[in-house]
PDB file of C-alpha atoms in Angstrom:
ATOM      1  CA  THR A 137     -32.270 -88.582 -45.046  1.00  0.00           C
ATOM      2  CA  ALA A 138     -35.131 -86.851 -46.834  1.00  0.00           C
ATOM      3  CA  LEU A 139     -32.813 -83.969 -47.755  1.00  0.00           C
ATOM      4  CA  ILE A 140     -30.194 -86.390 -49.108  1.00  0.00           C
ATOM      5  CA  LEU A 141     -32.873 -88.227 -51.126  1.00  0.00           C
ATOM      6  CA  MET A 142     -34.058 -84.901 -52.581  1.00  0.00           C
ATOM      7  CA  LEU A 143     -30.481 -83.943 -53.474  1.00  0.00           C
ATOM      8  CA  VAL A 144     -29.828 -87.374 -54.997  1.00  0.00           C
ATOM      9  CA  HIS A 145     -32.837 -86.782 -57.254  1.00  0.00           C
ATOM     10  CA  ARG A 146     -31.506 -83.359 -58.246  1.00  0.00           C
ATOM     11  CA  SER A 147     -27.966 -84.682 -58.795  1.00  0.00           C
ATOM     12  CA  ASN A 148     -28.920 -86.636 -61.879  1.00  0.00           C
ATOM     13  CA  LYS A 149     -30.580 -86.044 -65.224  1.00  0.00           C
ATOM     14  CA  LYS A 150     -33.396 -88.529 -65.656  1.00  0.00           C
ATOM     15  CA  LYS A 151     -34.650 -90.311 -68.734  1.00  0.00           C
ATOM     16  CA  GLY A 152     -37.670 -91.835 -66.984  1.00  0.00           C
ATOM     17  CA  PRO A 153     -39.087 -92.007 -63.469  1.00  0.00           C
ATOM     18  CA  ASN A 154     -36.258 -94.185 -62.097  1.00  0.00           C
ATOM     19  CA  VAL A 155     -33.682 -94.306 -64.891  1.00  0.00           C
ATOM     20  CA  PHE A 156     -30.678 -92.010 -65.160  1.00  0.00           C
ATOM     21  CA  GLN A 157     -29.549 -90.867 -68.554  1.00  0.00           C
ATOM     22  CA  LEU A 158     -25.840 -91.684 -68.786  1.00  0.00           C
ATOM     23  CA  THR A 159     -23.203 -90.522 -71.221  1.00  0.00           C
ATOM     24  CA  PRO A 160     -20.955 -93.301 -72.613  1.00  0.00           C
ATOM     25  CA  GLU A 161     -18.246 -92.187 -70.158  1.00  0.00           C
ATOM     26  CA  GLU A 162     -20.678 -92.350 -67.216  1.00  0.00           C
ATOM     27  CA  LYS A 163     -21.936 -95.783 -68.333  1.00  0.00           C
ATOM     28  CA  LYS A 164     -18.359 -97.099 -68.364  1.00  0.00           C
ATOM     29  CA  LEU A 165     -17.739 -95.585 -64.916  1.00  0.00           C
ATOM     30  CA  ALA A 166     -20.941 -97.171 -63.547  1.00  0.00           C
ATOM     31  CA  ASP A 167     -19.976-100.568 -64.996  1.00  0.00           C
ATOM     32  CA  ASN A 168     -16.511-100.289 -63.432  1.00  0.00           C
ATOM     33  CA  PHE A 169     -18.099 -99.324 -60.100  1.00  0.00           C
ATOM     34  CA  ALA A 170     -20.485-102.300 -60.236  1.00  0.00           C
ATOM     35  CA  ASN A 171     -17.603-104.664 -61.113  1.00  0.00           C
ATOM     36  CA  ASN A 172     -15.811-103.598 -57.930  1.00  0.00           C
ATOM     37  CA  LYS A 173     -18.513-104.759 -55.515  1.00  0.00           C
ATOM     38  CA  ARG A 174     -16.846-106.095 -52.337  1.00  0.00           C
ATOM     39  CA  LYS A 175     -13.518-104.564 -53.510  1.00  0.00           C
ATOM     40  CA  LEU A 176     -14.016-100.821 -52.957  1.00  0.00           C
ATOM     41  CA  PRO A 177     -11.636 -99.151 -50.492  1.00  0.00           C
ATOM     42  CA  TRP A 178     -12.962 -97.859 -47.201  1.00  0.00           C
ATOM     43  CA  PRO A 179     -13.703 -94.121 -47.006  1.00  0.00           C
ATOM     44  CA  THR A 180     -11.453 -94.006 -43.909  1.00  0.00           C
ATOM     45  CA  GLU A 181      -7.936 -95.350 -43.417  1.00  0.00           C
ATOM     46  CA  ARG A 182      -8.899 -96.732 -40.014  1.00  0.00           C
ATOM     47  CA  GLY A 183     -12.288 -97.473 -38.602  1.00  0.00           C
ATOM     48  CA  VAL A 184     -14.917 -99.869 -37.433  1.00  0.00           C
ATOM     49  CA  ILE A 185     -18.589-100.085 -38.370  1.00  0.00           C
ATOM     50  CA  THR A 186     -20.639 -98.965 -35.373  1.00  0.00           C
ATOM     51  CA  GLY A 187     -24.003 -98.396 -37.077  1.00  0.00           C
ATOM     52  CA  PHE A 188     -25.486-100.838 -39.534  1.00  0.00           C
ATOM     53  CA  PHE A 189     -27.668-100.448 -42.640  1.00  0.00           C
ATOM     54  CA  GLY A 190     -31.429-100.883 -42.315  1.00  0.00           C
ATOM     55  CA  GLU A 191     -33.687-100.961 -39.273  1.00  0.00           C
ATOM     56  CA  ASN A 192     -31.851-101.481 -36.008  1.00  0.00           C
ATOM     57  CA  PRO A 193     -32.977-101.561 -32.372  1.00  0.00           C
ATOM     58  CA  HIS A 194     -32.463 -98.250 -30.576  1.00  0.00           C
ATOM     59  CA  PRO A 195     -29.437 -98.575 -28.251  1.00  0.00           C
ATOM     60  CA  VAL A 196     -31.421 -97.362 -25.208  1.00  0.00           C
ATOM     61  CA  LEU A 197     -35.176 -97.414 -25.882  1.00  0.00           C
ATOM     62  CA  LYS A 198     -36.654-100.924 -25.880  1.00  0.00           C
ATOM     63  CA  GLY A 199     -39.076-101.656 -28.717  1.00  0.00           C
ATOM     64  CA  VAL A 200     -37.936 -98.619 -30.710  1.00  0.00           C
ATOM     65  CA  PHE A 201     -36.154 -99.031 -34.036  1.00  0.00           C
ATOM     66  CA  VAL A 202     -34.055 -96.539 -35.979  1.00  0.00           C
ATOM     67  CA  ARG A 203     -33.473 -96.613 -39.727  1.00  0.00           C
ATOM     68  CA  ASN A 204     -29.977 -96.138 -41.091  1.00  0.00           C
ATOM     69  CA  ASP A 205     -29.762 -95.490 -44.844  1.00  0.00           C
ATOM     70  CA  GLY A 206     -26.035 -96.269 -44.755  1.00  0.00           C
ATOM     71  CA  ILE A 207     -23.450 -97.313 -42.212  1.00  0.00           C
ATOM     72  CA  ASP A 208     -21.675 -95.421 -39.458  1.00  0.00           C
ATOM     73  CA  ILE A 209     -17.902 -95.782 -39.372  1.00  0.00           C
ATOM     74  CA  SER A 210     -16.175 -94.747 -36.151  1.00  0.00           C
ATOM     75  CA  THR A 211     -12.645 -93.527 -36.779  1.00  0.00           C
ATOM     76  CA  THR A 212      -9.937 -91.481 -35.091  1.00  0.00           C
ATOM     77  CA  GLU A 213      -9.990 -87.744 -34.504  1.00  0.00           C
ATOM     78  CA  GLY A 214      -8.670 -85.738 -37.452  1.00  0.00           C
ATOM     79  CA  SER A 215      -9.112 -88.595 -39.931  1.00  0.00           C
ATOM     80  CA  TYR A 216      -9.317 -87.767 -43.604  1.00  0.00           C
ATOM     81  CA  ILE A 217     -12.303 -89.036 -45.546  1.00  0.00           C
ATOM     82  CA  ARG A 218     -11.630 -90.324 -49.056  1.00  0.00           C
ATOM     83  CA  SER A 219     -13.581 -91.087 -52.182  1.00  0.00           C
ATOM     84  CA  ILE A 220     -14.224 -94.801 -52.614  1.00  0.00           C
ATOM     85  CA  PHE A 221     -14.063 -94.567 -56.426  1.00  0.00           C
ATOM     86  CA  ASP A 222     -13.407 -92.208 -59.336  1.00  0.00           C
ATOM     87  CA  GLY A 223     -16.270 -89.797 -59.873  1.00  0.00           C
ATOM     88  CA  THR A 224     -17.590 -86.244 -59.923  1.00  0.00           C
ATOM     89  CA  VAL A 225     -18.646 -84.229 -56.879  1.00  0.00           C
ATOM     90  CA  THR A 226     -22.323 -83.398 -57.448  1.00  0.00           C
ATOM     91  CA  ARG A 227     -23.137 -81.686 -54.145  1.00  0.00           C
ATOM     92  CA  VAL A 228     -21.453 -80.210 -51.082  1.00  0.00           C
ATOM     93  CA  PHE A 229     -23.896 -78.925 -48.461  1.00  0.00           C
ATOM     94  CA  VAL A 230     -24.445 -78.475 -44.737  1.00  0.00           C
ATOM     95  CA  ILE A 231     -27.109 -80.370 -42.811  1.00  0.00           C
ATOM     96  CA  PRO A 232     -27.759 -78.832 -39.382  1.00  0.00           C
ATOM     97  CA  GLY A 233     -26.567 -81.314 -36.778  1.00  0.00           C
ATOM     98  CA  ALA A 234     -24.818 -83.478 -39.365  1.00  0.00           C
ATOM     99  CA  HIS A 235     -22.212 -80.961 -40.502  1.00  0.00           C
ATOM    100  CA  THR A 236     -21.045 -81.030 -44.130  1.00  0.00           C
ATOM    101  CA  THR A 237     -22.068 -83.726 -46.610  1.00  0.00           C
ATOM    102  CA  VAL A 238     -20.415 -84.554 -49.940  1.00  0.00           C
ATOM    103  CA  ILE A 239     -22.142 -86.556 -52.711  1.00  0.00           C
ATOM    104  CA  ILE A 240     -19.975 -88.096 -55.437  1.00  0.00           C
ATOM    105  CA  ARG A 241     -21.449 -89.516 -58.636  1.00  0.00           C
ATOM    106  CA  HIS A 242     -19.960 -92.668 -60.190  1.00  0.00           C
ATOM    107  CA  GLY A 243     -22.140 -93.049 -63.293  1.00  0.00           C
ATOM    108  CA  ASN A 244     -25.567 -94.003 -61.921  1.00  0.00           C
ATOM    109  CA  TYR A 245     -24.102 -94.810 -58.487  1.00  0.00           C
ATOM    110  CA  LEU A 246     -23.645 -92.248 -55.729  1.00  0.00           C
ATOM    111  CA  SER A 247     -21.532 -92.277 -52.592  1.00  0.00           C
ATOM    112  CA  VAL A 248     -22.543 -89.994 -49.720  1.00  0.00           C
ATOM    113  CA  TYR A 249     -20.165 -88.862 -46.952  1.00  0.00           C
ATOM    114  CA  SER A 250     -21.720 -87.024 -43.960  1.00  0.00           C
ATOM    115  CA  ASN A 251     -20.313 -85.454 -40.784  1.00  0.00           C
ATOM    116  CA  LEU A 252     -17.335 -83.667 -42.295  1.00  0.00           C
ATOM    117  CA  VAL A 253     -15.917 -80.602 -40.562  1.00  0.00           C
ATOM    118  CA  GLU A 254     -13.650 -79.567 -43.421  1.00  0.00           C
ATOM    119  CA  VAL A 255     -14.098 -80.213 -47.152  1.00  0.00           C
ATOM    120  CA  PHE A 256     -11.366 -80.165 -49.813  1.00  0.00           C
ATOM    121  CA  VAL A 257     -13.608 -80.494 -52.904  1.00  0.00           C
ATOM    122  CA  LYS A 258     -16.381 -78.479 -54.545  1.00  0.00           C
ATOM    123  CA  GLN A 259     -19.284 -79.247 -56.834  1.00  0.00           C
ATOM    124  CA  GLY A 260     -18.062 -80.274 -60.294  1.00  0.00           C
ATOM    125  CA  ASP A 261     -14.627 -81.513 -59.158  1.00  0.00           C
ATOM    126  CA  LYS A 262     -13.406 -84.819 -60.587  1.00  0.00           C
ATOM    127  CA  VAL A 263     -12.049 -87.069 -57.844  1.00  0.00           C
ATOM    128  CA  ASN A 264      -9.994 -90.243 -57.870  1.00  0.00           C
ATOM    129  CA  THR A 265     -10.214 -93.398 -55.785  1.00  0.00           C
ATOM    130  CA  LYS A 266      -8.783 -92.803 -52.279  1.00  0.00           C
ATOM    131  CA  GLN A 267      -8.500 -89.043 -52.839  1.00  0.00           C
ATOM    132  CA  SER A 268      -9.051 -87.073 -49.624  1.00  0.00           C
ATOM    133  CA  ILE A 269     -12.299 -85.130 -49.871  1.00  0.00           C
ATOM    134  CA  GLY A 270     -12.516 -83.813 -46.327  1.00  0.00           C
ATOM    135  CA  LYS A 271     -11.878 -84.265 -42.640  1.00  0.00           C
ATOM    136  CA  ILE A 272     -14.174 -85.950 -40.097  1.00  0.00           C
ATOM    137  CA  TYR A 273     -15.959 -83.941 -37.403  1.00  0.00           C
ATOM    138  CA  THR A 274     -15.043 -84.887 -33.833  1.00  0.00           C
ATOM    139  CA  ASP A 275     -17.702 -84.304 -31.185  1.00  0.00           C
ATOM    140  CA  LYS A 276     -15.896 -83.100 -28.042  1.00  0.00           C
ATOM    141  CA  ASP A 277     -19.192 -83.292 -26.089  1.00  0.00           C
ATOM    142  CA  GLU A 278     -19.589 -86.994 -26.960  1.00  0.00           C
ATOM    143  CA  GLU A 279     -16.280 -88.313 -25.606  1.00  0.00           C
ATOM    144  CA  GLY A 280     -14.441 -87.283 -28.779  1.00  0.00           C
ATOM    145  CA  LYS A 281     -16.444 -89.503 -31.124  1.00  0.00           C
ATOM    146  CA  SER A 282     -15.559 -89.208 -34.828  1.00  0.00           C
ATOM    147  CA  VAL A 283     -18.237 -90.976 -36.880  1.00  0.00           C
ATOM    148  CA  LEU A 284     -18.664 -90.919 -40.659  1.00  0.00           C
ATOM    149  CA  GLN A 285     -22.192 -91.543 -41.931  1.00  0.00           C
ATOM    150  CA  PHE A 286     -21.606 -93.261 -45.284  1.00  0.00           C
ATOM    151  CA  GLN A 287     -24.163 -94.241 -47.921  1.00  0.00           C
ATOM    152  CA  ILE A 288     -24.182 -95.804 -51.399  1.00  0.00           C
ATOM    153  CA  TRP A 289     -27.079 -95.388 -53.820  1.00  0.00           C
ATOM    154  CA  LYS A 290     -27.833 -96.841 -57.255  1.00  0.00           C
ATOM    155  CA  GLU A 291     -30.082 -94.285 -58.885  1.00  0.00           C
ATOM    156  CA  ASN A 292     -32.807 -93.846 -56.208  1.00  0.00           C
ATOM    157  CA  GLN A 293     -32.177 -97.158 -54.442  1.00  0.00           C
ATOM    158  CA  LYS A 294     -30.336 -97.229 -51.112  1.00  0.00           C
ATOM    159  CA  LEU A 295     -27.697 -99.976 -51.000  1.00  0.00           C
ATOM    160  CA  ASN A 296     -25.930-101.544 -48.038  1.00  0.00           C
ATOM    161  CA  PRO A 297     -22.392-100.074 -48.162  1.00  0.00           C
ATOM    162  CA  GLN A 298     -21.038-103.087 -46.291  1.00  0.00           C
ATOM    163  CA  ASP A 299     -21.762-105.186 -49.395  1.00  0.00           C
ATOM    164  CA  TRP A 300     -19.529-102.906 -51.480  1.00  0.00           C
ATOM    165  CA  LEU A 301     -16.481-102.287 -49.305  1.00  0.00           C
ATOM    166  CA  ALA A 302     -13.472-104.597 -49.241  1.00  0.00           C
ATOM    167  CA  SER A 303     -13.416-106.865 -46.208  1.00  0.00           C
ATOM    168  CA  SER A 304      -9.974-105.547 -45.271  1.00  0.00           C
ATOM    169  CA  LYS A 305      -9.594-101.783 -44.929  1.00  0.00           C
ATOM    170  CA  ASN A 306      -6.125-102.055 -46.471  1.00  0.00           C
ATOM    171  CA  GLU A 307      -7.299-103.399 -49.843  1.00  0.00           C
TER     172      GLU A 307
END
């Protein structure tokens, strides 16, 4: 999370301490993104949310809480991960233990996709809504679990992705 926050900061030119400097094209893209709250497509074709945004009780340790800066979406092995909106790939990097992460900029919004085993985009690529950007990692040691860690940011503020995605994965 700290690494992603640092990369989010580096992914954007700033005008002030918490304000991104946007071109007219980026401003329009950000406005379009904001107007699609609760309508954005899921980053997976199939899946269920298995980890929720914010502080959550640890599944095993009583009295211990874990913080999730996004949501975890469990999907099927070999699933393709797709961009939730038009944008520009600002970073592709590897986090030890979390595999490859892709950050896509949508004006002053960012979407973050972690736990990819294969990536089809590179920094600077323009992507379209529902375009495949990579393939999910499947952990053979964990009963074949395939879990996408997905985040949405507005500038430096972490947002609950559940508030942004369409209620039906087919929308």
